[in-house]
């Protein structure tokens, strides 16, 4: 059998080869034309041979045609297939990071409630981060196991702020009350990263100092904030706690955003999620910044911004926010 049949690459080449092998000018046609010149016995023999050869060639060509037709159909189907998952090459617009958006939305919420926004340095002194805030000299937060210190000046005198409270101290130093301000910003603690902790995270703290401010103002402000930021079906509660810079102090919880208060795994079946702390500004803190605690009183609160973003969007691992996987970030 002519090996060129199986080697043809397409239907056009096969048609050409078919003409060459079976057409008027083919070897078969010429041998057939010469049959008349042969003796009767030879003619019968050659005639049968010619028939067998023609049938074999035709069968091989038909088989190859079927193969080539199938291949060409497959190639056409491949070429015509509409891939609905295909990514189009348009310019994709980016958007602000989840945490940046949380900061902007928190600022908007507080500005809507009459607060101003203040910022301050990330590298701070021991006095602004701890001393002015009524931390006693030997407080456990005040050592290299919890706080990241900077090699500048006296050992343990310069540090990366562990909360945004130093900004509040600076605001109180620089301005007579009344003060209604929030302070968002980056803070650092010597923590090991896990599903609910980052060593570098953002806080937003709030501070109110005015005449006649009470714990009732604190509770009402936080409840109004909770509904404005999380929506009308989420409320807040305060539980007694302790901070050196507030007295009395409280933990601030909101209705669990996952189960809406009925109890689930995320809230430990309590129906509540802890978001931060708050309290009435300690008289010593007011004295430290030159404000008379007999004339003025105030409250303060502090929340972790990453945690708020997790709650708002139902994310269960804080590390997702800093892994920078665009497929994750794009969802929000
Ligand atoms: C928390 C707790 C809190 C404050 C921050 C504050 C600042 C001044 C005076 C008094 Cl200058 N208080 N800030 C008060 C209570 C709690 O944060 O767990 N944050 C994530």
Coordinates of N, CA and C and ligand atoms in Angstrom, one line a residue, residues 133 165 168-169 172 203 205 207 243 245-246 275-279 281 285 300-304, ligand 1:
X133 N -0.1 58.4 80.2 CA -1.3 57.6 80.2 C -1.5 56.8 81.5
X165 N -3.2 56.1 71.5 CA -3.5 57.1 72.6 C -2.5 58.2 72.7
X168 N -3.9 61.2 71.3 CA -4.9 61.9 72.2 C -4.2 62.8 73.2
X169 N -3.1 62.3 73.7 CA -2.3 63.1 74.7 C -1.9 64.4 74.0
X172 N -4.7 66.8 73.5 CA -5.1 67.5 74.8 C -4.1 68.5 75.2
X203 N -5.4 51.1 64.7 CA -6.3 51.4 65.8 C -7.1 52.7 65.4
X205 N -8.9 55.4 68.0 CA -9.3 55.8 69.3 C -10.1 57.1 69.2
X207 N -11.8 60.4 71.6 CA -11.6 61.1 72.9 C -12.6 62.3 72.9
X243 N -8.2 49.5 82.6 CA -7.1 50.1 81.8 C -6.5 51.1 82.8
X245 N -5.5 54.0 82.1 CA -5.7 55.4 81.7 C -7.2 55.8 81.7
X246 N -8.1 54.8 82.1 CA -9.5 55.1 82.3 C -10.0 54.6 83.6
X275 N -14.9 44.1 70.7 CA -14.2 44.9 69.6 C -13.2 45.9 70.1
X276 N -13.2 46.2 71.4 CA -12.3 47.2 72.0 C -12.6 47.5 73.4
X277 N -12.0 48.6 73.9 CA -12.2 49.0 75.2 C -12.5 50.5 75.3
X278 N -13.0 50.9 76.5 CA -13.3 52.3 76.7 C -13.4 52.7 78.2
X279 N -13.6 53.9 78.5 CA -13.8 54.3 79.9 C -13.7 55.8 80.0
X281 N -11.9 59.1 81.1 CA -10.4 59.4 81.2 C -10.0 59.6 82.6
X285 N -4.5 61.3 84.0 CA -4.2 61.6 82.6 C -4.5 63.1 82.3
X300 N -13.0 58.0 76.6 CA -12.1 57.6 75.5 C -12.5 56.2 75.2
X301 N -12.2 55.8 73.9 CA -12.4 54.4 73.5 C -11.3 54.1 72.5
X302 N -11.1 52.8 72.3 CA -10.1 52.3 71.3 C -10.6 51.0 70.7
X303 N -10.5 51.0 69.3 CA -10.9 49.7 68.6 C -9.7 49.3 67.7
X304 N -9.7 48.0 67.4 CA -8.7 47.5 66.4 C -9.4 47.6 65.0
Ligands
LIG1 C1 -8.6 48.6 73.4 C2 -8.7 49.6 74.5 C3 -8.8 52.0 74.9 C4 -8.4 54.3 75.4 C5 -8.2 53.2 74.6 C6 -7.6 56.5 76.0 C7 -6.7 57.5 75.6 C8 -6.5 58.5 76.5 C9 -7.0 58.5 77.7 C10 -7.8 57.5 78.1 CL1 -5.4 59.8 76.1 N1 -8.1 56.5 77.2 N2 -7.8 55.5 75.2 C11 -9.3 54.1 76.5 C12 -9.9 52.9 76.8 C13 -9.6 51.8 75.9 O1 -8.5 50.9 74.0 O2 -8.8 47.5 73.6 N3 -8.2 49.0 72.2 C14 -8.1 48.1 71.1

